[in-house]
Coordinates of C-alpha atoms in Angstrom, one line a residue:
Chain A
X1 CA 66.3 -41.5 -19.1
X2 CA 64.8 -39.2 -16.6
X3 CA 63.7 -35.4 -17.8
X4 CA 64.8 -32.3 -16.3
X5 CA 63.6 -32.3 -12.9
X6 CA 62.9 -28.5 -10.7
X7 CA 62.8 -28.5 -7.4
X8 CA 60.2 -27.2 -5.4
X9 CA 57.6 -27.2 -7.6
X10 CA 55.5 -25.2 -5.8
X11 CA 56.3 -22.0 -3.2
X12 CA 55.2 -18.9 -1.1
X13 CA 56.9 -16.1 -0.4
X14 CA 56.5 -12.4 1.1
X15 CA 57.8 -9.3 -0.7
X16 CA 61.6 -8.7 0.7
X17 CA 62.5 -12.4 1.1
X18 CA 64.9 -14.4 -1.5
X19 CA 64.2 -17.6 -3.1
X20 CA 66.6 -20.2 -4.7
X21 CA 65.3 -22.5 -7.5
X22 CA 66.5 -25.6 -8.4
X23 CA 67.2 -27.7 -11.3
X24 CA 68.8 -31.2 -12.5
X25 CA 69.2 -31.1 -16.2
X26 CA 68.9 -34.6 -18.2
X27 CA 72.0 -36.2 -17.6
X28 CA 75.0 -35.8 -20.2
X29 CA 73.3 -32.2 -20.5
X30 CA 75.8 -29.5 -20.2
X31 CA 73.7 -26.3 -21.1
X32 CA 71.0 -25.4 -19.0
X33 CA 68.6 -22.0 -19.2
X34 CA 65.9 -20.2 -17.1
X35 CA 62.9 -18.7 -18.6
X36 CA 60.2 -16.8 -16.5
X37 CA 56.3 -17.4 -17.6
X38 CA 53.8 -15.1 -16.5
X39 CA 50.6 -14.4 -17.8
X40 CA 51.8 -10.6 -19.0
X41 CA 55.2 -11.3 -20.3
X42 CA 55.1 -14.6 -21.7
X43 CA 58.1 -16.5 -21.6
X44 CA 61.4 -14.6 -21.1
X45 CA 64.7 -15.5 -21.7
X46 CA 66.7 -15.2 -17.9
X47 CA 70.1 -17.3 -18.9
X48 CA 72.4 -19.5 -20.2
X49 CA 74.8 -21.5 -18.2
X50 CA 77.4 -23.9 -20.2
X51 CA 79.9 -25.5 -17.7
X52 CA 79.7 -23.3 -14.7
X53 CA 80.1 -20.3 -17.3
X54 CA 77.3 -17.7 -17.9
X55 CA 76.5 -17.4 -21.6
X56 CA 74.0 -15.1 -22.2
X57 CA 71.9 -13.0 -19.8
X58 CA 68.4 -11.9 -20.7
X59 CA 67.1 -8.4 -20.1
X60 CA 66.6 -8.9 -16.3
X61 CA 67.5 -6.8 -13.0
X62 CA 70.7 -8.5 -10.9
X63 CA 68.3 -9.4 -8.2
X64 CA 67.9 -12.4 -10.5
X65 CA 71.0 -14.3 -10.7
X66 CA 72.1 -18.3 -11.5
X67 CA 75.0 -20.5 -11.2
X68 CA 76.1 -24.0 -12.4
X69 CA 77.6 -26.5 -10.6
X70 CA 80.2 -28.9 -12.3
X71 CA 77.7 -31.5 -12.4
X72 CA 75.6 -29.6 -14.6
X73 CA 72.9 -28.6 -12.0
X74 CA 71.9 -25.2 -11.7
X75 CA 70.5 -22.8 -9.3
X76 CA 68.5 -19.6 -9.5
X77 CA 68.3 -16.7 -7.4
X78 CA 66.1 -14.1 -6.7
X79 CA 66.4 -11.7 -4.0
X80 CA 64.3 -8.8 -2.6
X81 CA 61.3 -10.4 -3.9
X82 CA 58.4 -8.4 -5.9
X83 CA 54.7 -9.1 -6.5
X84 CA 55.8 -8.8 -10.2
X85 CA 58.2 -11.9 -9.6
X86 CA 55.4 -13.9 -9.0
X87 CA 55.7 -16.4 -12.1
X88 CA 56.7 -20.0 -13.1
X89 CA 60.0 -20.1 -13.6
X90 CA 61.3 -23.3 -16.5
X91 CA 64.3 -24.4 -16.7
X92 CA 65.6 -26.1 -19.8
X93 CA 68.8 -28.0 -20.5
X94 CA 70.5 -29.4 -23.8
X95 CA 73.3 -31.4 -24.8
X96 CA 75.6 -28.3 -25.6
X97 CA 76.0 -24.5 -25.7
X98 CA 75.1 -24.1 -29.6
X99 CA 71.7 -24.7 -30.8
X100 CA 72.0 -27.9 -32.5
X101 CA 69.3 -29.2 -30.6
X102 CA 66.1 -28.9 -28.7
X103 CA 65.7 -27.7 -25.3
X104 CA 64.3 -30.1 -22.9
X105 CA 62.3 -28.3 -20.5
X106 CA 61.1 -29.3 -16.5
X107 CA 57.5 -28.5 -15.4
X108 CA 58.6 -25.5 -13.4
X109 CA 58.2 -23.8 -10.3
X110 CA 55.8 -21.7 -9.6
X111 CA 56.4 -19.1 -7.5
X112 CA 53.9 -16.6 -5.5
X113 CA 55.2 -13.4 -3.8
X114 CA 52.5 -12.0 -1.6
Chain B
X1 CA 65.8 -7.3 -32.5
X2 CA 64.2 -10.9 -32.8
X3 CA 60.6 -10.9 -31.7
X4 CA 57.9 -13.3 -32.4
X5 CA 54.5 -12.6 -33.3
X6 CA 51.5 -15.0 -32.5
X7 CA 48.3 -12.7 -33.3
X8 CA 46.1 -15.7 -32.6
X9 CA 45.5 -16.0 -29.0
X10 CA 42.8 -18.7 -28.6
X11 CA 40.9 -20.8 -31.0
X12 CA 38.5 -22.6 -30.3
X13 CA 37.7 -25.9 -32.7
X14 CA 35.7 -29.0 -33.2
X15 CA 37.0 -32.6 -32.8
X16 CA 38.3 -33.5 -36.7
X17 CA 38.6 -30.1 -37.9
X18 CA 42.1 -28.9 -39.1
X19 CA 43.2 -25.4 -37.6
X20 CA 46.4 -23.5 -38.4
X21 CA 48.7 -21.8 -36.2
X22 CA 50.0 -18.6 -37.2
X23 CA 53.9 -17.3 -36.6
X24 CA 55.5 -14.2 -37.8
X25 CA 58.9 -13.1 -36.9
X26 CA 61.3 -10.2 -36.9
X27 CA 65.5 -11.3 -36.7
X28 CA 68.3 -9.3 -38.3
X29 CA 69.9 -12.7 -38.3
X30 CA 70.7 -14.3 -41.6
X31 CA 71.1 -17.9 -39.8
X32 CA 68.4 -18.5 -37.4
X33 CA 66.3 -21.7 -35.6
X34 CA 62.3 -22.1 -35.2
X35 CA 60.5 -23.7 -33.0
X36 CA 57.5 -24.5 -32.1
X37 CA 56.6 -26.2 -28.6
X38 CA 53.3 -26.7 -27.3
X39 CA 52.5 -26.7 -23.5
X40 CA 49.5 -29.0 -21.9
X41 CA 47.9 -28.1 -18.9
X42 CA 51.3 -29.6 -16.7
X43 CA 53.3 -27.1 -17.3
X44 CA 56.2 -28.4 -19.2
X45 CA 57.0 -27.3 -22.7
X46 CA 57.2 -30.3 -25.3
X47 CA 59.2 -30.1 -28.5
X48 CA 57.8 -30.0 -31.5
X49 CA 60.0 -29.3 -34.7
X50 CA 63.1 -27.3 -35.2
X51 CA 63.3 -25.5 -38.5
X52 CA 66.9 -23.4 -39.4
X53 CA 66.7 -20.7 -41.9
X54 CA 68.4 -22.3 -45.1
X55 CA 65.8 -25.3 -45.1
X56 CA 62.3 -23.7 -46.0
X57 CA 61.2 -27.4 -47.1
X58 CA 58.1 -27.8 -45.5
X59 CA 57.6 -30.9 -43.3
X60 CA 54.4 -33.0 -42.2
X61 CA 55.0 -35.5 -39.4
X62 CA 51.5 -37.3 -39.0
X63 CA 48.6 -34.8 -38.1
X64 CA 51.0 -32.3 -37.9
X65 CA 52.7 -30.0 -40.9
X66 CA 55.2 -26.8 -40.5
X67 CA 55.2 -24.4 -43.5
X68 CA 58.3 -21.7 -43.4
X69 CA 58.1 -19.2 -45.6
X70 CA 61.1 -17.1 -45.2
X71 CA 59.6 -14.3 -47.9
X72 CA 56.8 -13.3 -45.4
X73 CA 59.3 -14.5 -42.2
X74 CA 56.5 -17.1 -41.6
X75 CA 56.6 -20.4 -39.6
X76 CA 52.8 -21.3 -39.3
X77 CA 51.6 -24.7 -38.6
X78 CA 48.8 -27.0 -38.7
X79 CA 47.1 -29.7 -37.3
X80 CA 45.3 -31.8 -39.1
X81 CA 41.8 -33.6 -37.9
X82 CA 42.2 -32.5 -34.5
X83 CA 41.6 -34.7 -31.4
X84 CA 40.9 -33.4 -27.6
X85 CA 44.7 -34.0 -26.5
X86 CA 45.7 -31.5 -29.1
X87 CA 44.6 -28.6 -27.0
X88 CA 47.4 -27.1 -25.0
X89 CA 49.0 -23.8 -25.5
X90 CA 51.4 -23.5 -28.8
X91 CA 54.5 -21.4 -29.1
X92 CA 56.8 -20.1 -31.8
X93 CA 60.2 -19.5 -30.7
X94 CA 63.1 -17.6 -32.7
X95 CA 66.8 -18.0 -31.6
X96 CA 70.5 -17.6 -33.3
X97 CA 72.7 -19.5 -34.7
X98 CA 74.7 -20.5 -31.7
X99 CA 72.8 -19.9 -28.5
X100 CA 70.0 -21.1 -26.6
X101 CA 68.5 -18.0 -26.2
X102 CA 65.1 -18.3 -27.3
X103 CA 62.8 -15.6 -28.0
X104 CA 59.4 -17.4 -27.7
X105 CA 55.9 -15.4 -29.0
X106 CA 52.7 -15.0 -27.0
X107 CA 51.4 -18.1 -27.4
X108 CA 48.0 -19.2 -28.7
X109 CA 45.6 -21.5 -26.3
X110 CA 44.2 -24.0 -29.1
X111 CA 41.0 -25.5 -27.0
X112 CA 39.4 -28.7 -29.4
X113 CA 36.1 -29.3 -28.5
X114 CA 34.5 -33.3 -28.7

């Protein structure tokens, strides 16, 4: 059964531009969530998606946003890029929206804003 | 407000020696999940143990052993005669009842020595 896979797994980017992160949860998975990891702030909860619907946000400015397709993949977002966004960014997924289980988590992508 | 506390940042430890893991949290939530996850050098958290708030039972699972103590909101855990592939980075993670929210704590970089 392959894991949750996040695509690219490595980028560069300059202050200003966007990025859009990818992510293919294990299959059968319908809840999938970001988390940002940087030496500073640890890991931080960004959000929740449960079939295409946005459960919970963390404490995060809108130039960070997700979505979820109906196949369960998801996407995030971040526009306007800061140094400070500079981070790896995991992405978990589990079988549903309540926390009856354990989150299955990619190896990340690591992003550097220069 | 949930928050995790992990006051041990690194230890440091000989091959065969048992270390502990310290967790303390903070949750106004009267049904709650712990974790704990450890991350090697790849990136990707790994699963541990979950631990809900009505089961303070504690629980050994070869080398390793989880004691909850919900009087002094404590999750630590410890690994017995350690080996070289035990040193990654462990986390303690809080979340509610019904979400996947996870507030995870600092971390603490466990490095065991041959």
């Amino acid at each position: 059964k392959a894991g949750v896979t996040q695509t690219p797994r490595y980028l560069i980017k300059t202050r200003g531009q966007q990025v859009t992160l990818s992510c293919s949860p294990i299959s059968g998975h319908r809840s999938v969530s970001w988390y940002q990891q940087t030496p500073g702030q640890g890991l931080q909860f960004l959000f929740e998606y449960f079939s295409e619907t946005q459960r919970n946000k963390g404490n995060f400015p809108g130039r960070f946003s997700g979505r979820q397709f109906s196949n369960s993949r998801s996407e995030m977002n971040v526009s306007t890029l800061e140094l400070g966004d500079s981070a790896l960014y995991l992405c978990a997924s589990s079988f549903n929206a309540e926390n009856t289980g354990e989150l299955f988590f990619g190896e990340g992508s690591r992003l550097t804003v220069l | 407000a949930q928050k995790v506390t992990q006051a041990q940042t690194e230890i440091s430890v000989v091959e065969k020696e048992d270390v502990t893991l310290d967790c303390v949290y903070e949750t106004r939530d009267t049904t709650y999940y712990l974790f704990w996850y450890k991350q090697p050098p790849s990136g990707e958290l790994v699963f541990l143990i979950r631990r809900n708030s009505f089961d303070e039972q504690n629980e050994i699972s070869g080398r390793y052993s989880w004691n909850f103590q919900k009087s002094t909101s404590s999750f630590n855990f410890t690994i017995t005669a350690s080996q070289v592939v035990d040193s990654a980075v462990y986390f303690c993670a809080l979340s509610g009842y019904n979400n996947n929210d996870m507030r995870f704590g600092a971390g603490t970089r466990l490095t065991v020595k041959p």
